[in-house]
Amino acid sequence: MSLAILALILFVSIFLLVLYGYPVAFTLGGLSLLYAFCFLEPAVLTLLPNRVMGVMENGVLLAVPLFIFMGIMLEKSGLAERMLRTMAELFGRIRGGMAVSVIVVGALLAASTGIVGATVITMGLISLPPMLKRGYPPTVSTGVIAASGTLGQIIPPSVVLVLLGSVLGVSVGKLFKAALIPSLLLVGAYVLYVLILGLLRPKLFPAGSEDNQPWNGAFFKRLLQSLFLPLLLIVAVLGSILAGWASPTEAAAIGAGGAALLTLSQGQLSWQTVKEVCQSTTHLTSMVFMILLGATTFSLVFRELGGDSFLVSLIEQNNLAEYQFLALVMVVVFIAGFFIDFIEIVFIIVPVVTPIFVGYGTDLIWLGILLGINLQTSFLSPPFGFALFYLKGVAPPEVKTVHLYKGIMPFLLIQVLLLVLVLFFPEWLGVR
């Protein structure tokens, strides 16, 4: 029992140190090794190399750098600006059309890239100044952009779903397939909210826009040109996975090559672009995998200390039903998202609770989708929502932090509502 208590102290210590600002990877690995040296037999650490090799030999995780490369390369292509301009022409006749355009383009970018930071920054740079110029309030503008930019968390191909699939030990392809209906529902809910807000409070939105151009042959040609290439990439990546023609890793390779070709077609591919994309990809990938190796060490030490067995016995003693424990985990993940990044949650909290859900017989695909939706809120949750920081970094001086906090609240509520729907109606949403 004393070792199990030490396991819980280890978990809490890591959580507190991460909150304090210590690097996640070194906190996970370093503190776990310290506990192992102090409280476990030396032979336990001989198991660690096999665990590390298991991570290195996991072919599914190769999708992570490839999807990151795809997202950063597409950011350089300039397609986002062209799509936004065309969508503004398409929806310019309706009140709040620019906001609807941002949501639609955000969804397309999410399905093309899956990189939240790149999407939020790109959308903030190209859409926030025009929205403010046309009379959109800062709260509405920032809320729409930040919420749309985080769609990459749940719309496949999503890096978070790849990581969750690895941690939960389930098929990433099945996670992608299960996420389709909830993600489309979320996009529809965003659009519906903006349209209803435009009807109830018309003063918040301009009646039309300067992009209200006639829908003639030239317009439809521009629409086809701006949407065809991104949609082709989406179909190539997702279609090959869902049809069973390619694994997620193979599809990610198709996406990375396709993104480079799209950037070339826009005349934006140069040696400097390739160099910047590769440097950014290496930096982000190294961060993810260093955290993953630290999490592997933590998971080994936590289990050898008997932490998972202690948690199972604690739940059994308190007669917690599956849904009660699930609700508890969802609340903990939601609150943790206020303070730490989604990668940290995936590698600190999820490995601890997964064996308990396996004991309950929980559908892990369903659990993965619930966690994915929940983790999406971590990018929007004050005070440390990363999407808010990204957007504030590129916003004009007149946009204050309080505008961002107020603007994202309705979208946070929409995400929580979707989480509840997936929780109670998984079969209806095609998740189970």
Protein backbone atom coordinates (compact mmCIF):
# COMPACT_ATOMS: atom_id res chain seq x y z
CA MET A 1 0.00 0.00 0.00
CA SER A 2 2.86 2.38 0.82
CA LEU A 3 4.29 1.97 -2.69
CA ALA A 4 0.86 2.67 -4.19
CA ILE A 5 0.65 5.88 -2.19
CA LEU A 6 4.08 6.79 -3.58
CA ALA A 7 2.71 6.21 -7.09
CA LEU A 8 -0.07 8.73 -6.44
CA ILE A 9 2.44 11.19 -4.95
CA LEU A 10 4.54 10.74 -8.12
CA PHE A 11 1.49 11.53 -10.28
CA VAL A 12 0.58 14.65 -8.28
CA SER A 13 4.22 15.81 -8.16
CA ILE A 14 4.55 15.61 -11.94
CA PHE A 15 1.28 17.47 -12.40
CA LEU A 16 2.34 20.26 -10.04
CA LEU A 17 5.80 20.61 -11.60
CA VAL A 18 4.27 20.85 -15.08
CA LEU A 19 1.92 23.57 -13.81
CA TYR A 20 4.93 25.36 -12.33
CA GLY A 21 6.51 25.45 -15.78
CA TYR A 22 9.12 22.69 -15.83
CA PRO A 23 9.60 20.95 -19.24
CA VAL A 24 7.09 18.14 -19.53
CA ALA A 25 9.33 15.50 -21.09
CA PHE A 26 12.12 15.86 -18.53
CA THR A 27 9.67 16.12 -15.63
CA LEU A 28 7.92 12.90 -16.65
CA GLY A 29 11.07 10.92 -17.28
CA GLY A 30 13.39 12.46 -14.69
CA LEU A 31 11.07 12.35 -11.68
CA SER A 32 9.94 8.82 -12.55
CA LEU A 33 13.54 7.61 -12.73
CA LEU A 34 14.28 9.29 -9.39
CA TYR A 35 11.37 7.43 -7.75
CA ALA A 36 12.48 4.18 -9.39
CA PHE A 37 16.04 4.52 -8.06
CA CYS A 38 14.79 5.34 -4.56
CA PHE A 39 11.87 2.96 -4.10
CA LEU A 40 12.10 0.08 -6.61
CA GLU A 41 14.47 -2.78 -7.28
CA PRO A 42 17.18 -1.94 -9.86
CA ALA A 43 15.99 -4.82 -12.04
CA VAL A 44 12.80 -2.88 -12.83
CA LEU A 45 14.75 -0.42 -14.95
CA THR A 46 15.93 -3.25 -17.21
CA LEU A 47 12.37 -3.28 -18.57
CA LEU A 48 12.68 0.33 -19.77
CA PRO A 49 14.78 -0.26 -22.94
CA ASN A 50 12.16 -2.69 -24.25
CA ARG A 51 9.46 -0.09 -23.60
CA VAL A 52 11.47 2.59 -25.42
CA MET A 53 12.10 0.27 -28.37
CA GLY A 54 8.40 -0.49 -28.47
CA VAL A 55 7.71 3.23 -28.96
CA MET A 56 10.45 3.60 -31.59
CA GLU A 57 9.16 0.60 -33.56
CA ASN A 58 5.54 1.79 -33.52
CA GLY A 59 4.87 2.48 -37.20
CA VAL A 60 1.62 4.32 -36.48
CA LEU A 61 3.56 7.12 -34.74
CA LEU A 62 5.34 7.88 -38.01
CA ALA A 63 2.09 9.59 -38.99
CA VAL A 64 2.79 12.34 -36.43
CA PRO A 65 5.77 14.01 -38.20
CA LEU A 66 4.16 13.44 -41.60
CA PHE A 67 0.90 15.14 -40.61
CA ILE A 68 2.86 17.97 -38.97
CA PHE A 69 4.89 18.40 -42.18
CA MET A 70 1.67 18.44 -44.22
CA GLY A 71 0.09 21.12 -42.04
CA ILE A 72 3.08 23.44 -41.97
CA MET A 73 3.67 23.05 -45.71
CA LEU A 74 0.03 23.94 -46.47
CA GLU A 75 0.36 27.00 -44.25
CA LYS A 76 3.10 28.19 -46.64
CA SER A 77 1.03 27.54 -49.78
CA GLY A 78 -1.32 30.54 -49.50
CA LEU A 79 -4.39 28.38 -50.19
CA ALA A 80 -6.05 29.47 -46.93
CA GLU A 81 -6.24 33.10 -48.05
CA ARG A 82 -7.69 32.14 -51.42
CA MET A 83 -10.29 29.85 -49.81
CA LEU A 84 -11.34 32.55 -47.34
CA ARG A 85 -11.72 35.16 -50.06
CA THR A 86 -13.86 32.81 -52.17
CA MET A 87 -16.01 31.71 -49.22
CA ALA A 88 -16.60 35.36 -48.32
CA GLU A 89 -17.95 35.88 -51.84
CA LEU A 90 -20.14 32.78 -51.50
CA PHE A 91 -21.69 33.72 -48.13
CA GLY A 92 -21.48 37.51 -48.53
CA ARG A 93 -25.24 37.84 -49.05
CA ILE A 94 -26.22 36.59 -45.60
CA ARG A 95 -25.85 38.43 -42.32
CA GLY A 96 -22.70 37.19 -40.66
CA GLY A 97 -21.47 35.66 -43.91
CA MET A 98 -17.85 36.46 -43.15
CA ALA A 99 -18.07 34.55 -39.84
CA VAL A 100 -19.64 31.56 -41.63
CA SER A 101 -16.81 31.72 -44.19
CA VAL A 102 -14.21 31.58 -41.42
CA ILE A 103 -15.87 28.48 -39.91
CA VAL A 104 -16.07 26.67 -43.26
CA VAL A 105 -12.47 27.50 -44.17
CA GLY A 106 -11.37 26.53 -40.65
CA ALA A 107 -13.01 23.13 -41.11
CA LEU A 108 -11.35 22.65 -44.51
CA LEU A 109 -7.96 23.62 -43.11
CA ALA A 110 -8.51 21.27 -40.15
CA ALA A 111 -9.22 18.39 -42.53
CA SER A 112 -6.16 19.36 -44.58
CA THR A 113 -3.64 20.05 -41.83
CA GLY A 114 -4.77 19.05 -38.34
CA ILE A 115 -2.30 21.58 -36.83
CA VAL A 116 -4.17 23.94 -34.50
CA GLY A 117 -1.41 26.52 -34.01
CA ALA A 118 -0.80 26.94 -37.75
CA THR A 119 -4.54 27.18 -38.49
CA VAL A 120 -5.30 29.76 -35.76
CA ILE A 121 -2.35 31.97 -36.71
CA THR A 122 -3.14 31.77 -40.43
CA MET A 123 -6.83 32.52 -39.91
CA GLY A 124 -6.03 35.32 -37.47
CA LEU A 125 -3.70 37.02 -39.93
CA ILE A 126 -5.95 36.82 -42.98
CA SER A 127 -9.46 37.14 -41.50
CA LEU A 128 -9.34 39.13 -38.25
CA PRO A 129 -8.42 42.54 -39.77
CA PRO A 130 -11.14 42.32 -42.50
CA MET A 131 -13.77 41.23 -39.94
CA LEU A 132 -12.95 44.14 -37.64
CA LYS A 133 -12.90 46.55 -40.60
CA ARG A 134 -16.38 45.46 -41.67
CA GLY A 135 -17.89 46.06 -38.25
CA TYR A 136 -17.73 42.69 -36.50
CA PRO A 137 -17.25 43.11 -32.72
CA PRO A 138 -13.87 41.89 -31.42
CA THR A 139 -15.58 39.30 -29.20
CA VAL A 140 -17.44 37.70 -32.12
CA SER A 141 -14.46 37.88 -34.49
CA THR A 142 -11.94 36.34 -32.09
CA GLY A 143 -14.42 33.72 -30.85
CA VAL A 144 -15.20 32.50 -34.37
CA ILE A 145 -11.54 32.41 -35.44
CA ALA A 146 -10.24 30.68 -32.29
CA ALA A 147 -13.03 28.08 -32.27
CA SER A 148 -12.66 27.36 -35.99
CA GLY A 149 -8.91 27.04 -35.66
CA THR A 150 -9.22 24.31 -33.04
CA LEU A 151 -11.37 22.08 -35.26
CA GLY A 152 -8.13 20.32 -36.23
CA GLN A 153 -8.23 18.60 -32.83
CA ILE A 154 -11.23 16.45 -33.74
CA ILE A 155 -11.61 16.59 -37.54
CA PRO A 156 -9.46 13.81 -39.01
CA PRO A 157 -6.63 13.58 -39.83
CA SER A 158 -5.87 14.78 -36.33
CA VAL A 159 -2.55 14.48 -34.49
CA VAL A 160 -4.36 14.15 -31.15
CA LEU A 161 -6.34 11.17 -32.45
CA VAL A 162 -3.10 9.53 -33.61
CA LEU A 163 -1.59 10.00 -30.14
CA LEU A 164 -4.77 8.80 -28.42
CA GLY A 165 -4.85 5.73 -30.65
CA SER A 166 -1.28 4.92 -29.61
CA VAL A 167 -1.92 5.42 -25.88
CA LEU A 168 -5.27 3.58 -25.88
CA GLY A 169 -3.95 0.80 -28.11
CA VAL A 170 -6.72 1.11 -30.72
CA SER A 171 -6.83 1.55 -34.49
CA VAL A 172 -6.18 5.15 -35.58
CA GLY A 173 -8.21 4.49 -38.73
CA LYS A 174 -11.23 3.49 -36.64
CA LEU A 175 -10.80 6.63 -34.53
CA PHE A 176 -10.76 8.76 -37.69
CA LYS A 177 -13.92 7.07 -38.97
CA ALA A 178 -15.71 7.45 -35.62
CA ALA A 179 -14.78 11.16 -35.44
CA LEU A 180 -16.38 12.08 -38.79
CA ILE A 181 -20.02 12.56 -37.69
CA PRO A 182 -19.24 14.35 -34.38
CA SER A 183 -16.80 16.69 -36.12
CA LEU A 184 -19.29 17.56 -38.88
CA LEU A 185 -21.94 18.08 -36.21
CA LEU A 186 -19.63 20.48 -34.40
CA VAL A 187 -18.99 22.50 -37.56
CA GLY A 188 -22.75 22.62 -38.22
CA ALA A 189 -23.40 23.76 -34.65
CA TYR A 190 -20.89 26.59 -35.03
CA VAL A 191 -22.53 27.77 -38.25
CA LEU A 192 -26.02 27.47 -36.75
CA TYR A 193 -24.96 29.51 -33.71
CA VAL A 194 -23.61 32.31 -35.91
CA LEU A 195 -26.76 32.37 -38.07
CA ILE A 196 -29.08 32.41 -35.03
CA LEU A 197 -26.98 35.13 -33.41
CA GLY A 198 -27.30 37.15 -36.61
CA LEU A 199 -31.10 36.84 -36.47
CA LEU A 200 -31.44 37.61 -32.76
CA ARG A 201 -28.81 40.37 -32.58
CA PRO A 202 -28.45 41.79 -36.10
CA LYS A 203 -26.46 44.78 -34.88
CA LEU A 204 -23.52 42.47 -34.20
CA PHE A 205 -23.11 41.61 -37.89
CA PRO A 206 -22.92 43.74 -41.02
CA ALA A 207 -25.81 43.16 -43.42
CA GLY A 208 -23.55 42.47 -46.39
CA SER A 209 -19.99 42.84 -47.48
CA GLU A 210 -17.87 44.25 -50.24
CA ASP A 211 -17.36 40.68 -51.43
CA ASN A 212 -21.02 40.42 -52.47
CA GLN A 213 -20.17 39.69 -56.09
CA PRO A 214 -22.52 38.19 -58.71
CA TRP A 215 -22.57 34.42 -58.92
CA ASN A 216 -21.51 34.18 -62.54
CA GLY A 217 -19.29 31.78 -64.43
CA ALA A 218 -16.13 33.55 -63.31
CA PHE A 219 -17.16 33.22 -59.65
CA PHE A 220 -17.84 29.48 -59.91
CA LYS A 221 -14.50 29.04 -61.68
CA ARG A 222 -12.73 30.78 -58.79
CA LEU A 223 -14.73 28.68 -56.30
CA LEU A 224 -13.72 25.47 -58.04
CA GLN A 225 -10.06 26.51 -58.24
CA SER A 226 -9.84 27.47 -54.56
CA LEU A 227 -11.63 24.37 -53.25
CA PHE A 228 -10.59 21.66 -55.70
CA LEU A 229 -6.97 21.22 -54.59
CA PRO A 230 -7.61 21.18 -50.80
CA LEU A 231 -10.57 18.83 -51.26
CA LEU A 232 -8.47 16.59 -53.47
CA LEU A 233 -5.87 16.36 -50.70
CA ILE A 234 -8.56 15.64 -48.08
CA VAL A 235 -10.06 12.87 -50.23
CA ALA A 236 -6.61 11.40 -50.91
CA VAL A 237 -5.70 11.27 -47.22
CA LEU A 238 -9.00 10.44 -45.51
CA GLY A 239 -10.46 8.49 -48.41
CA SER A 240 -7.49 6.14 -48.57
CA ILE A 241 -7.76 5.46 -44.81
CA LEU A 242 -11.54 4.97 -44.67
CA ALA A 243 -11.56 2.82 -47.80
CA GLY A 244 -8.88 0.61 -46.31
CA TRP A 245 -6.43 1.29 -49.13
CA ALA A 246 -3.76 2.78 -46.86
CA SER A 247 -2.81 2.81 -43.21
CA PRO A 248 -2.81 6.18 -41.38
CA THR A 249 0.99 6.33 -41.74
CA GLU A 250 0.85 5.66 -45.49
CA ALA A 251 -1.97 8.19 -45.90
CA ALA A 252 0.07 10.74 -43.95
CA ALA A 253 2.93 10.22 -46.41
CA ILE A 254 0.49 10.83 -49.27
CA GLY A 255 -0.67 14.00 -47.51
CA ALA A 256 2.88 15.26 -46.95
CA GLY A 257 3.78 14.74 -50.61
CA GLY A 258 0.46 16.20 -51.75
CA ALA A 259 0.95 19.31 -49.59
CA ALA A 260 4.36 19.88 -51.17
CA LEU A 261 2.82 19.56 -54.66
CA LEU A 262 0.02 22.01 -53.73
CA THR A 263 2.58 24.52 -52.50
CA LEU A 264 4.51 24.04 -55.75
CA SER A 265 1.31 24.62 -57.77
CA GLN A 266 0.86 27.96 -56.00
CA GLY A 267 4.42 29.02 -56.83
CA GLN A 268 5.39 29.11 -53.15
CA LEU A 269 7.75 26.14 -53.02
CA SER A 270 11.39 27.12 -52.65
CA TRP A 271 14.48 25.81 -50.90
CA GLN A 272 13.93 28.31 -48.09
CA THR A 273 10.32 27.11 -47.66
CA VAL A 274 11.40 23.47 -47.52
CA LYS A 275 14.11 24.35 -44.99
CA GLU A 276 11.67 26.25 -42.73
CA VAL A 277 9.05 23.49 -42.94
CA CYS A 278 11.57 20.77 -42.12
CA GLN A 279 12.99 22.75 -39.20
CA SER A 280 9.52 23.37 -37.73
CA THR A 281 8.52 19.74 -38.28
CA THR A 282 11.67 18.48 -36.57
CA HIS A 283 11.16 20.82 -33.63
CA LEU A 284 7.52 19.84 -33.04
CA THR A 285 8.13 16.14 -33.64
CA SER A 286 11.08 16.07 -31.24
CA MET A 287 8.95 17.71 -28.57
CA VAL A 288 6.15 15.15 -29.00
CA PHE A 289 8.46 12.14 -28.95
CA MET A 290 10.51 13.35 -26.01
CA ILE A 291 7.26 13.69 -24.06
CA LEU A 292 6.24 10.23 -25.28
CA LEU A 293 9.49 8.67 -24.02
CA GLY A 294 9.09 10.45 -20.68
CA ALA A 295 5.51 9.21 -20.48
CA THR A 296 6.69 5.65 -21.19
CA THR A 297 9.07 5.88 -18.23
CA PHE A 298 6.34 7.31 -16.01
CA SER A 299 3.87 4.59 -17.03
CA LEU A 300 6.39 1.82 -16.20
CA VAL A 301 7.29 3.26 -12.78
CA PHE A 302 3.69 4.09 -11.89
CA ARG A 303 2.57 0.52 -12.59
CA GLU A 304 5.57 -1.07 -10.84
CA LEU A 305 4.72 1.01 -7.77
CA GLY A 306 1.23 -0.47 -7.92
CA GLY A 307 -0.55 2.77 -8.76
CA ASP A 308 -2.97 1.26 -11.28
CA SER A 309 -3.89 -1.64 -8.97
CA PHE A 310 -4.47 0.81 -6.13
CA LEU A 311 -6.79 2.94 -8.27
CA VAL A 312 -8.76 -0.13 -9.36
CA SER A 313 -9.19 -1.28 -5.74
CA LEU A 314 -10.16 2.25 -4.70
CA ILE A 315 -12.89 2.37 -7.36
CA GLU A 316 -14.14 -1.10 -6.41
CA GLN A 317 -14.32 -0.14 -2.72
CA ASN A 318 -16.37 2.95 -3.57
CA ASN A 319 -18.61 0.97 -5.96
CA LEU A 320 -18.12 3.46 -8.81
CA ALA A 321 -20.05 2.44 -11.90
CA GLU A 322 -18.50 2.81 -15.37
CA TYR A 323 -20.39 6.03 -16.18
CA GLN A 324 -19.58 7.56 -12.80
CA PHE A 325 -15.86 6.96 -13.31
CA LEU A 326 -16.11 8.18 -16.91
CA ALA A 327 -17.81 11.39 -15.74
CA LEU A 328 -15.08 11.88 -13.13
CA VAL A 329 -12.32 11.44 -15.74
CA MET A 330 -14.05 13.84 -18.16
CA VAL A 331 -14.30 16.52 -15.47
CA VAL A 332 -10.64 16.05 -14.51
CA VAL A 333 -9.51 16.28 -18.17
CA PHE A 334 -11.69 19.36 -18.73
CA ILE A 335 -10.28 21.14 -15.68
CA ALA A 336 -6.71 20.08 -16.51
CA GLY A 337 -7.19 21.66 -19.93
CA PHE A 338 -7.44 25.04 -18.21
CA PHE A 339 -3.80 24.78 -17.19
CA ILE A 340 -1.82 22.31 -19.33
CA ASP A 341 -1.51 21.33 -22.99
CA PHE A 342 -3.41 18.45 -24.61
CA ILE A 343 -0.20 16.48 -25.25
CA GLU A 344 0.59 16.57 -21.54
CA ILE A 345 -2.92 15.36 -20.67
CA VAL A 346 -2.68 12.53 -23.22
CA PHE A 347 0.60 11.27 -21.79
CA ILE A 348 0.03 11.91 -18.07
CA ILE A 349 -3.65 11.23 -17.35
CA VAL A 350 -4.82 8.88 -20.13
CA PRO A 351 -2.28 6.06 -19.49
CA VAL A 352 -3.27 6.04 -15.80
CA VAL A 353 -7.00 5.60 -16.41
CA THR A 354 -6.88 3.36 -19.52
CA PRO A 355 -6.37 0.05 -17.61
CA ILE A 356 -9.37 0.89 -15.44
CA PHE A 357 -11.57 1.44 -18.50
CA VAL A 358 -10.27 -1.84 -19.94
CA GLY A 359 -11.39 -3.51 -16.71
CA TYR A 360 -14.85 -2.01 -17.13
CA GLY A 361 -15.01 -3.28 -20.71
CA THR A 362 -15.43 0.25 -22.06
CA ASP A 363 -15.42 0.73 -25.82
CA LEU A 364 -12.01 2.41 -26.26
CA ILE A 365 -12.91 3.93 -29.64
CA TRP A 366 -15.83 5.71 -27.98
CA LEU A 367 -13.56 6.73 -25.11
CA GLY A 368 -11.01 8.10 -27.60
CA ILE A 369 -13.62 10.30 -29.30
CA LEU A 370 -14.87 11.59 -25.92
CA LEU A 371 -11.31 12.43 -24.91
CA GLY A 372 -10.61 14.05 -28.28
CA ILE A 373 -13.62 16.36 -27.98
CA ASN A 374 -12.76 17.11 -24.37
CA LEU A 375 -9.13 17.86 -25.22
CA GLN A 376 -10.27 20.29 -27.90
CA THR A 377 -11.60 22.52 -25.13
CA SER A 378 -8.06 22.77 -23.69
CA PHE A 379 -7.12 25.06 -26.58
CA LEU A 380 -9.96 27.47 -25.76
CA SER A 381 -10.19 27.28 -21.98
CA PRO A 382 -9.01 30.38 -20.08
CA PRO A 383 -6.60 31.25 -18.63
CA PHE A 384 -4.02 29.27 -20.64
CA GLY A 385 -5.86 28.21 -23.80
CA PHE A 386 -3.14 27.99 -26.43
CA ALA A 387 -5.43 29.07 -29.30
CA LEU A 388 -6.09 32.29 -27.39
CA PHE A 389 -2.36 32.93 -27.06
CA TYR A 390 -1.79 32.19 -30.75
CA LEU A 391 -4.56 34.57 -31.80
CA LYS A 392 -3.57 37.33 -29.37
CA GLY A 393 -0.05 37.20 -30.81
CA VAL A 394 -1.28 38.19 -34.29
CA ALA A 395 -4.26 40.37 -33.29
CA PRO A 396 -4.28 44.18 -33.68
CA PRO A 397 -3.61 46.22 -30.50
CA GLU A 398 -7.28 47.14 -30.09
CA VAL A 399 -8.17 43.47 -29.50
CA LYS A 400 -7.79 42.84 -25.77
CA THR A 401 -7.45 39.53 -23.93
CA VAL A 402 -10.88 40.02 -22.37
CA HIS A 403 -12.39 40.06 -25.88
CA LEU A 404 -10.92 36.62 -26.54
CA TYR A 405 -12.18 35.22 -23.24
CA LYS A 406 -15.71 36.49 -23.82
CA GLY A 407 -15.75 35.47 -27.46
CA ILE A 408 -14.91 31.80 -26.98
CA MET A 409 -17.43 31.10 -24.18
CA PRO A 410 -20.38 30.22 -26.48
CA PHE A 411 -18.17 27.89 -28.51
CA LEU A 412 -16.90 26.19 -25.36
CA LEU A 413 -20.53 25.53 -24.39
CA ILE A 414 -21.20 24.08 -27.86
CA GLN A 415 -18.23 21.72 -27.45
CA VAL A 416 -19.47 20.60 -24.03
CA LEU A 417 -22.93 19.99 -25.52
CA LEU A 418 -21.38 17.83 -28.26
CA LEU A 419 -19.46 15.91 -25.59
CA VAL A 420 -22.73 15.17 -23.79
CA LEU A 421 -24.39 14.05 -27.04
CA VAL A 422 -21.54 11.64 -27.83
CA LEU A 423 -21.67 10.40 -24.24
CA PHE A 424 -25.39 9.54 -24.31
CA PHE A 425 -25.99 8.83 -28.03
CA PRO A 426 -22.84 7.09 -29.31
CA GLU A 427 -24.71 4.66 -31.59
CA TRP A 428 -26.74 7.50 -33.15
CA LEU A 429 -23.53 9.37 -33.94
CA GLY A 430 -21.81 6.27 -35.33
CA VAL A 431 -19.19 6.21 -32.58
CA ARG A 432 -20.08 2.73 -31.27
